[in-house]
Short mmCIF file of C-alpha atoms and ligand atoms in Angstrom, two decimals:
data_model
loop_
_atom_site.label_atom_id
_atom_site.label_comp_id
_atom_site.label_asym_id
_atom_site.label_seq_id
_atom_site.Cartn_x
_atom_site.Cartn_y
_atom_site.Cartn_z
CA MET A 868 10.81 20.50 3.95
CA SER A 869 9.69 23.42 5.90
CA GLU A 870 11.41 24.70 9.25
CA LYS A 871 8.30 24.12 11.20
CA ALA A 872 8.02 20.97 13.33
CA TYR A 873 4.89 19.13 13.59
CA ARG A 874 2.99 17.26 16.22
CA VAL A 875 2.38 13.78 14.73
CA GLY A 876 0.05 11.03 15.75
CA VAL A 877 0.52 7.44 14.76
CA VAL A 878 -2.65 5.17 15.35
CA GLY A 879 -1.95 1.68 15.36
CA ALA A 880 1.12 -0.04 16.95
CA GLY A 881 0.88 -3.18 14.66
CA MET A 882 3.06 -3.98 11.40
CA VAL A 883 2.50 -0.67 9.58
CA GLY A 884 2.41 1.41 12.71
CA ASP A 885 5.81 0.16 13.53
CA ARG A 886 6.94 1.10 10.17
CA LEU A 887 5.28 4.66 10.30
CA VAL A 888 7.16 5.49 13.35
CA ALA A 889 10.52 4.15 11.93
CA GLY A 890 9.81 6.11 8.47
CA LEU A 891 9.20 9.47 10.41
CA GLU A 892 12.43 9.48 12.18
CA GLU A 893 14.56 7.67 9.48
CA ARG A 894 13.34 10.38 7.06
CA HIS A 895 13.84 13.13 9.56
CA PHE A 896 10.19 14.29 9.44
CA PRO A 897 10.30 17.47 11.67
CA LEU A 898 8.59 16.17 14.84
CA GLU A 899 7.69 18.43 17.47
CA GLU A 900 5.85 15.44 19.11
CA LEU A 901 5.34 11.87 18.21
CA ARG A 902 2.12 10.37 20.08
CA ILE A 903 1.66 6.57 19.39
CA MET A 904 -2.11 5.26 19.91
CA ALA A 905 -3.43 1.82 19.93
CA THR A 906 -6.56 0.09 21.52
CA SER A 907 -4.83 0.36 24.99
CA ALA A 908 -2.26 2.15 26.68
CA ARG A 909 1.13 0.34 27.39
CA LYS A 910 4.96 0.42 26.58
CA GLN A 911 5.63 -1.35 23.56
CA GLU A 912 8.88 -1.65 21.55
CA MET A 913 8.42 -0.12 18.31
CA ALA A 914 11.09 0.96 15.67
CA GLY A 915 13.91 -0.36 17.72
CA ARG A 916 12.96 1.02 20.94
CA GLN A 917 10.61 1.11 23.89
CA ARG A 918 7.74 3.73 23.52
CA ASP A 919 4.66 5.08 25.37
CA VAL A 920 1.42 4.04 23.36
CA ILE A 921 -1.65 5.77 24.69
CA ALA A 922 -5.43 4.53 24.08
CA ALA A 923 -6.84 6.06 21.21
CA SER A 924 -9.95 8.31 22.06
CA PRO A 925 -11.20 11.34 20.46
CA GLU A 926 -9.78 13.63 22.97
CA ALA A 927 -6.36 11.92 22.09
CA PHE A 928 -5.96 13.89 18.98
CA ASP A 929 -5.97 17.20 20.52
CA GLY A 930 -3.24 19.47 19.44
CA LEU A 931 -2.03 17.04 16.74
CA ASP A 932 -1.13 18.65 13.20
CA ILE A 933 -1.04 15.36 11.48
CA ALA A 934 -2.46 11.76 12.19
CA LEU A 935 -1.17 8.76 10.21
CA PHE A 936 -3.72 6.09 10.82
CA ALA A 937 -2.74 2.17 10.73
CA GLY A 938 -5.40 0.63 12.79
CA THR A 939 -7.61 -2.12 11.50
CA GLU A 940 -10.44 -1.45 9.40
CA GLY A 941 -14.31 -1.45 9.71
CA GLU A 942 -16.47 -0.30 12.46
CA SER A 943 -14.37 -0.98 15.34
CA GLY A 944 -11.16 0.14 13.51
CA ALA A 945 -9.38 3.35 14.35
CA SER A 946 -10.07 5.59 11.12
CA VAL A 947 -14.14 4.88 11.16
CA ARG A 948 -14.13 5.60 15.06
CA PHE A 949 -11.69 8.70 15.10
CA GLY A 950 -10.62 9.72 11.52
CA TRP A 951 -13.11 12.34 10.66
CA GLN A 952 -13.42 13.36 14.17
CA ALA A 953 -9.59 14.33 13.95
CA ALA A 954 -10.13 16.06 10.69
CA ASP A 955 -12.83 18.00 12.07
CA LYS A 956 -10.51 19.33 14.55
CA GLY A 957 -8.13 20.37 11.96
CA VAL A 958 -5.82 17.28 12.12
CA PHE A 959 -4.44 16.40 8.60
CA VAL A 960 -5.38 12.74 8.53
CA VAL A 961 -3.74 10.05 6.27
CA ASP A 962 -5.55 6.61 6.45
CA ASN A 963 -3.88 3.40 5.54
CA GLY A 964 -7.04 1.45 5.78
CA GLY A 965 -9.62 0.79 3.00
CA ASP A 966 -12.75 2.35 4.75
CA PHE A 967 -12.64 5.81 2.90
CA ARG A 968 -10.50 5.47 -0.29
CA MET A 969 -13.65 5.40 -2.54
CA ASP A 970 -14.99 8.39 -0.57
CA ALA A 971 -15.48 11.50 -3.08
CA ARG A 972 -14.15 13.86 -0.37
CA VAL A 973 -10.91 11.83 0.00
CA PRO A 974 -7.90 12.05 -2.35
CA LEU A 975 -6.29 8.46 -2.92
CA VAL A 976 -2.80 9.44 -3.14
CA VAL A 977 0.53 8.12 -4.61
CA PRO A 978 2.65 11.16 -4.30
CA GLU A 979 4.84 10.38 -7.41
CA VAL A 980 1.80 9.96 -9.32
CA ASN A 981 -1.08 12.11 -8.12
CA ALA A 982 0.15 14.53 -5.40
CA GLU A 983 -2.09 17.28 -6.92
CA ALA A 984 -5.22 15.45 -5.84
CA MET A 985 -4.66 16.60 -2.31
CA ARG A 986 -5.44 20.20 -3.26
CA ARG A 987 -9.02 19.30 -2.96
CA HIS A 988 -8.42 17.79 0.45
CA SER A 989 -11.05 17.96 3.28
CA GLY A 990 -8.42 17.13 5.99
CA PHE A 991 -8.67 13.51 5.15
CA VAL A 992 -6.43 11.71 2.40
CA ALA A 993 -6.06 7.92 2.07
CA ASN A 994 -3.35 5.84 1.22
CA PRO A 995 -4.01 3.35 -1.52
CA ASN A 996 -4.17 -0.31 -0.92
CA CYS A 997 -0.68 -1.97 -0.98
CA SER A 998 -1.11 -4.09 -4.06
CA THR A 999 -2.45 -1.11 -5.92
CA VAL A 1000 0.36 1.27 -4.86
CA GLN A 1001 3.07 -0.86 -6.29
CA MET A 1002 0.94 -1.31 -9.61
CA VAL A 1003 0.25 2.15 -10.13
CA MET A 1004 3.92 3.24 -9.79
CA VAL A 1005 4.61 1.15 -12.63
CA LEU A 1006 1.45 1.78 -14.91
CA ALA A 1007 1.32 5.59 -14.37
CA PRO A 1008 4.54 6.51 -16.17
CA LEU A 1009 3.65 4.12 -19.10
CA HIS A 1010 0.37 5.47 -19.08
CA GLY A 1011 1.76 9.02 -19.51
CA ALA A 1012 3.80 7.80 -22.39
CA ALA A 1013 1.18 5.52 -24.30
CA SER A 1014 -2.20 5.73 -22.54
CA LEU A 1015 -3.46 2.63 -21.08
CA ARG A 1016 -6.07 0.60 -22.83
CA ARG A 1017 -6.50 -2.41 -20.40
CA VAL A 1018 -4.77 -4.01 -17.60
CA VAL A 1019 -4.79 -7.61 -16.25
CA VAL A 1020 -3.04 -8.25 -13.13
CA SER A 1021 -2.31 -11.39 -10.86
CA THR A 1022 -0.92 -10.87 -7.43
CA TYR A 1023 1.30 -13.06 -5.29
CA GLN A 1024 0.68 -11.43 -1.89
CA ALA A 1025 2.48 -11.95 1.38
CA VAL A 1026 1.13 -12.90 4.59
CA GLY A 1027 2.55 -9.61 6.19
CA GLY A 1028 -0.19 -7.82 4.21
CA THR A 1029 -2.82 -9.27 6.63
CA GLY A 1030 -0.64 -7.67 9.52
CA ARG A 1031 0.45 -9.60 12.48
CA SER A 1032 -2.15 -12.22 12.64
CA GLY A 1033 -1.13 -13.42 9.06
CA VAL A 1034 2.64 -13.46 10.03
CA GLN A 1035 1.77 -15.60 13.16
CA ALA A 1036 -0.41 -17.99 11.29
CA LEU A 1037 2.34 -18.82 8.62
CA ALA A 1038 4.99 -19.19 11.41
CA GLU A 1039 2.59 -21.40 13.69
CA GLN A 1040 1.45 -23.61 10.82
CA ARG A 1041 5.31 -24.07 9.77
CA LYS A 1042 5.79 -25.10 13.41
CA ALA A 1043 2.74 -27.43 13.36
CA ALA A 1044 3.72 -29.05 9.99
CA ALA A 1045 7.33 -29.68 11.62
CA HIS A 1046 6.24 -30.93 15.00
CA GLY A 1047 2.79 -32.17 14.54
CA GLY A 1048 -0.24 -30.72 16.36
CA PRO A 1049 -3.34 -28.75 15.16
CA MET A 1050 -3.18 -26.44 12.27
CA ASP A 1051 -4.76 -23.11 13.20
CA LEU A 1052 -5.85 -21.31 9.92
CA GLY A 1053 -5.61 -17.86 11.62
CA PRO A 1054 -7.17 -15.18 9.66
CA TYR A 1055 -7.32 -17.39 6.27
CA PRO A 1056 -10.05 -19.83 5.14
CA HIS A 1057 -7.38 -22.45 4.37
CA ALA A 1058 -3.75 -23.29 5.93
CA ILE A 1059 -1.35 -20.85 4.19
CA TYR A 1060 1.72 -22.92 4.88
CA ASP A 1061 2.88 -24.90 1.89
CA ASN A 1062 -0.09 -23.58 -0.15
CA VAL A 1063 -1.33 -20.77 -2.47
CA ILE A 1064 -4.88 -19.36 -1.74
CA PRO A 1065 -6.74 -17.46 -4.53
CA GLN A 1066 -8.78 -15.37 -2.14
CA VAL A 1067 -7.68 -12.18 -0.53
CA GLY A 1068 -10.58 -10.53 1.30
CA GLY A 1069 -14.26 -11.42 1.22
CA LEU A 1070 -16.91 -11.52 -1.58
CA ASN A 1071 -18.22 -8.17 -2.88
CA GLU A 1072 -21.87 -8.14 -3.86
CA HIS A 1073 -21.22 -5.28 -6.62
CA PHE A 1074 -18.46 -7.38 -8.45
CA PRO A 1075 -20.03 -11.11 -8.68
CA GLY A 1076 -17.13 -13.67 -8.05
CA TYR A 1077 -14.53 -11.07 -7.14
CA TYR A 1078 -13.00 -10.81 -3.63
CA SER A 1079 -12.54 -7.55 -2.06
CA GLU A 1080 -8.73 -7.10 -2.79
CA GLU A 1081 -9.43 -7.41 -6.47
CA VAL A 1082 -12.15 -4.85 -6.31
CA LYS A 1083 -9.84 -2.60 -4.44
CA MET A 1084 -7.22 -2.80 -7.16
CA ILE A 1085 -9.90 -2.25 -9.76
CA ARG A 1086 -11.40 0.70 -8.07
CA GLU A 1087 -8.50 2.41 -6.65
CA THR A 1088 -6.48 2.09 -9.83
CA ARG A 1089 -9.24 3.97 -11.77
CA LYS A 1090 -9.42 6.70 -9.29
CA ILE A 1091 -5.68 7.29 -9.09
CA LEU A 1092 -5.27 7.38 -12.76
CA GLY A 1093 -8.31 9.51 -13.20
CA ARG A 1094 -9.66 6.94 -15.60
CA PRO A 1095 -12.90 5.96 -14.27
CA ASP A 1096 -13.81 3.70 -17.12
CA LEU A 1097 -10.25 1.92 -17.22
CA PRO A 1098 -10.87 -1.60 -18.27
CA ILE A 1099 -8.98 -3.75 -15.53
CA THR A 1100 -9.32 -7.10 -13.98
CA ALA A 1101 -7.47 -8.74 -11.12
CA THR A 1102 -6.84 -12.18 -9.35
CA CYS A 1103 -5.28 -11.55 -5.96
CA VAL A 1104 -3.57 -14.64 -4.46
CA ARG A 1105 -2.04 -15.31 -0.90
CA VAL A 1106 1.41 -16.91 -0.89
CA PRO A 1107 3.30 -18.32 2.13
CA VAL A 1108 5.79 -15.52 1.86
CA ALA A 1109 6.30 -13.24 5.07
CA ASN A 1110 6.95 -10.11 3.43
CA GLY A 1111 6.88 -8.50 -0.15
CA HIS A 1112 4.06 -8.41 -2.70
CA SER A 1113 4.68 -9.72 -6.28
CA GLU A 1114 2.57 -9.00 -9.17
CA ALA A 1115 2.29 -10.19 -12.91
CA ILE A 1116 0.90 -7.50 -14.85
CA ASN A 1117 -0.26 -7.32 -18.43
CA ALA A 1118 -0.85 -3.84 -19.66
CA GLU A 1119 -2.25 -2.73 -23.20
CA PHE A 1120 -1.57 0.59 -24.52
CA GLU A 1121 -3.22 2.88 -27.12
CA ARG A 1122 0.13 2.70 -29.06
CA GLN A 1123 2.98 0.12 -29.44
CA LEU A 1124 5.44 0.44 -26.61
CA SER A 1125 8.57 -1.46 -27.00
CA ALA A 1126 10.01 -3.36 -24.02
CA GLU A 1127 13.20 -1.19 -24.30
CA GLU A 1128 11.28 2.14 -24.28
CA ALA A 1129 9.50 0.94 -21.12
CA ARG A 1130 12.47 0.16 -19.41
CA GLU A 1131 13.81 3.51 -20.01
CA ILE A 1132 10.57 5.15 -18.92
CA LEU A 1133 10.47 3.19 -15.92
CA SER A 1134 14.02 3.57 -14.84
CA ARG A 1135 13.55 7.52 -15.04
CA PHE A 1136 10.49 7.49 -12.83
CA PRO A 1137 11.34 8.31 -9.09
CA GLY A 1138 10.73 5.41 -6.77
CA VAL A 1139 10.89 2.56 -9.64
CA VAL A 1140 14.06 0.37 -10.09
CA VAL A 1141 14.18 -1.74 -13.18
CA VAL A 1142 15.85 -5.11 -12.33
CA ASP A 1143 15.54 -6.94 -15.71
CA ASP A 1144 18.36 -9.28 -16.96
CA PRO A 1145 16.35 -12.43 -17.83
CA ALA A 1146 19.50 -14.26 -19.16
CA ALA A 1147 21.30 -13.83 -15.89
CA SER A 1148 18.09 -14.73 -13.88
CA ARG A 1149 17.87 -11.37 -12.56
CA TYR A 1150 14.47 -10.08 -11.80
CA PRO A 1151 12.48 -8.74 -8.89
CA LEU A 1152 12.13 -11.10 -5.86
CA ALA A 1153 10.25 -10.56 -2.77
CA ALA A 1154 13.25 -11.97 -0.71
CA ASP A 1155 15.11 -8.83 -2.06
CA ALA A 1156 12.35 -6.22 -1.74
CA GLY A 1157 12.17 -6.57 2.18
CA GLY A 1158 13.38 -3.18 3.76
CA GLN A 1159 13.54 -1.50 0.36
CA ASP A 1160 11.83 1.63 -0.22
CA ALA A 1161 11.57 1.20 -4.04
CA VAL A 1162 8.97 -0.42 -6.26
CA PHE A 1163 11.15 -3.05 -8.37
CA VAL A 1164 10.04 -4.11 -11.82
CA GLY A 1165 11.52 -6.47 -14.52
CA ARG A 1166 10.44 -9.18 -16.75
CA ILE A 1167 9.39 -6.43 -19.28
CA ARG A 1168 8.59 -7.99 -22.50
CA GLU A 1169 6.31 -7.36 -25.50
CA ASP A 1170 3.10 -9.67 -25.30
CA PRO A 1171 3.08 -11.68 -28.57
CA SER A 1172 -0.45 -12.15 -28.21
CA SER A 1173 -1.55 -8.35 -28.44
CA PRO A 1174 0.46 -5.94 -30.51
CA ASN A 1175 0.31 -2.96 -27.96
CA ALA A 1176 0.67 -4.95 -24.64
CA LEU A 1177 3.61 -5.49 -22.37
CA ASP A 1178 4.02 -8.28 -19.52
CA MET A 1179 5.87 -7.20 -16.45
CA TRP A 1180 6.79 -8.64 -12.96
CA CYS A 1181 6.67 -5.90 -10.24
CA VAL A 1182 7.74 -6.53 -6.47
CA SER A 1183 7.46 -4.27 -3.52
CA ASP A 1184 7.71 -4.18 0.35
CA ASN A 1185 4.06 -4.06 1.16
CA LEU A 1186 4.81 -2.49 4.47
CA LEU A 1187 7.02 0.42 2.98
CA LYS A 1188 5.60 1.75 -0.31
CA GLY A 1189 2.54 -0.14 -0.16
CA ALA A 1190 1.62 1.38 3.34
CA ALA A 1191 4.01 3.44 5.83
CA LEU A 1192 6.53 4.86 3.41
CA ASN A 1193 3.71 6.12 0.82
CA ALA A 1194 1.93 7.74 4.10
CA VAL A 1195 4.93 9.52 5.39
CA GLN A 1196 5.61 10.63 1.97
CA ILE A 1197 2.00 11.93 1.50
CA ALA A 1198 2.54 13.88 4.85
CA GLU A 1199 5.95 15.15 3.45
CA LYS A 1200 4.28 16.31 0.28
CA ALA A 1201 1.54 17.92 2.01
CA VAL A 1202 3.83 19.88 4.06
CA GLU A 1203 5.76 20.84 0.83
CA MET A 1204 2.60 21.86 -0.83
CA GLY A 1205 1.91 23.94 2.17
CA LEU A 1206 -1.24 22.16 2.70
CA ILE A 1207 -0.38 21.54 6.49
N1 NAP B 2160 0.17 -4.91 6.37
C1 NAP B 2160 0.01 -4.52 5.26
O1 NAP B 2160 1.03 -4.75 4.50
C2 NAP B 2160 -0.82 -3.39 5.06
C3 NAP B 2160 -0.61 -2.68 3.87
C4 NAP B 2160 -1.33 -1.68 3.33
C5 NAP B 2160 -2.41 -1.01 4.29
N2 NAP B 2160 -2.52 -1.98 5.47
C6 NAP B 2160 -3.67 -1.43 6.35
O2 NAP B 2160 -2.94 -0.99 7.51
C7 NAP B 2160 -3.77 -1.02 8.66
C8 NAP B 2160 -2.92 -1.58 9.51
O3 NAP B 2160 -2.39 -2.91 9.35
P1 NAP B 2160 -1.30 -3.53 9.98
O4 NAP B 2160 -0.79 -4.54 9.18
O5 NAP B 2160 -0.34 -2.69 10.72
O6 NAP B 2160 -2.37 -4.28 11.28
P2 NAP B 2160 -2.09 -5.01 12.61
O7 NAP B 2160 -0.53 -5.56 12.53
O8 NAP B 2160 -3.00 -6.21 12.66
O9 NAP B 2160 -2.06 -3.81 13.43
C9 NAP B 2160 -3.24 -3.09 13.88
C10 NAP B 2160 -3.20 -2.08 14.83
O10 NAP B 2160 -4.10 -1.26 14.79
C11 NAP B 2160 -4.67 -1.08 16.18
N3 NAP B 2160 -6.04 -0.91 16.27
C12 NAP B 2160 -7.11 -1.62 15.95
N4 NAP B 2160 -8.23 -0.85 16.39
C13 NAP B 2160 -8.05 0.12 16.71
C14 NAP B 2160 -8.73 1.26 17.30
N5 NAP B 2160 -10.04 1.31 17.13
N6 NAP B 2160 -8.15 2.33 17.91
C15 NAP B 2160 -6.89 2.44 17.93
N7 NAP B 2160 -6.07 1.27 17.39
C16 NAP B 2160 -6.48 0.16 16.80
C17 NAP B 2160 -4.35 -2.32 16.97
O11 NAP B 2160 -4.12 -1.99 18.28
P3 NAP B 2160 -3.93 -3.03 19.45
O12 NAP B 2160 -2.29 -3.32 19.24
O13 NAP B 2160 -4.04 -2.41 20.78
O14 NAP B 2160 -4.62 -4.36 19.20
C18 NAP B 2160 -2.80 -2.60 16.14
O15 NAP B 2160 -1.74 -2.12 16.94
C19 NAP B 2160 -4.95 -1.80 8.00
O16 NAP B 2160 -6.01 -1.25 7.86
C20 NAP B 2160 -4.51 -2.59 6.90
O17 NAP B 2160 -5.47 -2.92 6.19
C21 NAP B 2160 -1.55 -2.80 5.78
#
């Protein structure tokens, strides 16, 4: 990291915003100033202490070197309203939301995998979707060794991935189930308490029958791996877990890759931890992944239905490598590469 200190904005004071502030401080990002923005000005506890939050506006970005966006998505969301204006002022923008990930001007980056894509940046870099980040961390090193032919993934996604509204919905539904009272569905189409919902996001007109999270996983994985034609399909499922996404991944390669070879490759890859002792019932668990930076992978086994395929189980903290940690790592890497 350079000697220079940076004026950094965090836009959004929700679950990801909180972890961004914590990540910048815990990782000792060289901060000259930390400016936190949300929809309104107030004092708010974030990352363990009271902070001043200011209202986001075009002028609020004046003088910043970097802005890490964690506002909600869509027309009224922070990055649609302020992201490109900030980039035009010379602020290096990293966006956690999905609005611009597939924009040709925007590198979509997991630093361990495709940091070089940032060399073509236009002042705006996107963080992939949380489910995509952890899967790509596992697929990329194996792809490098044996070239992917096809991927089939099923996810088991925590309510924390929806933000504060998802966590609140599960907590309130749990209370309603215990004490009686109306079941508020919160941001979901059905109760998530004591349930499993095979819908994450809304329908996508270009992918009939697929929900948006599934389309994100398909498109973003292709973009990050530079394989626009990669055959890949996804089924994304919301589960009543507070934090930590889990994924069952079936990956087929151009050549045979033994489970042992895959374990070796994955255990050498930065940011990936192999937990794989099925006889001892040791494998990655969402309950263990909370607060951890790593992407955990286990249950690595050769698929008997296809000679070149492996099955794997992958778990990560959706708020950390799936969002805030990856965004801070992008900023760190951009500084290291002399882009900021
Ligand atoms: N949660 C995850 O695991 C996860 C993972 C990957 C990516 N993401 C993405 O990260 C972003 C934030 O997610 P989250 O889970 O932190 O959501 P959240 O808990 O719902 O928080 C959203 C924050 O965004 C702020 N905000 C919304 N519109 C804004 C605007 N126009 N200007 C300024 N601030 C605005 C809100 O401000 P107020 O507090 O004033 O309402 C709130 O603080 C989303 O785009 C989400 O898709 C989330």
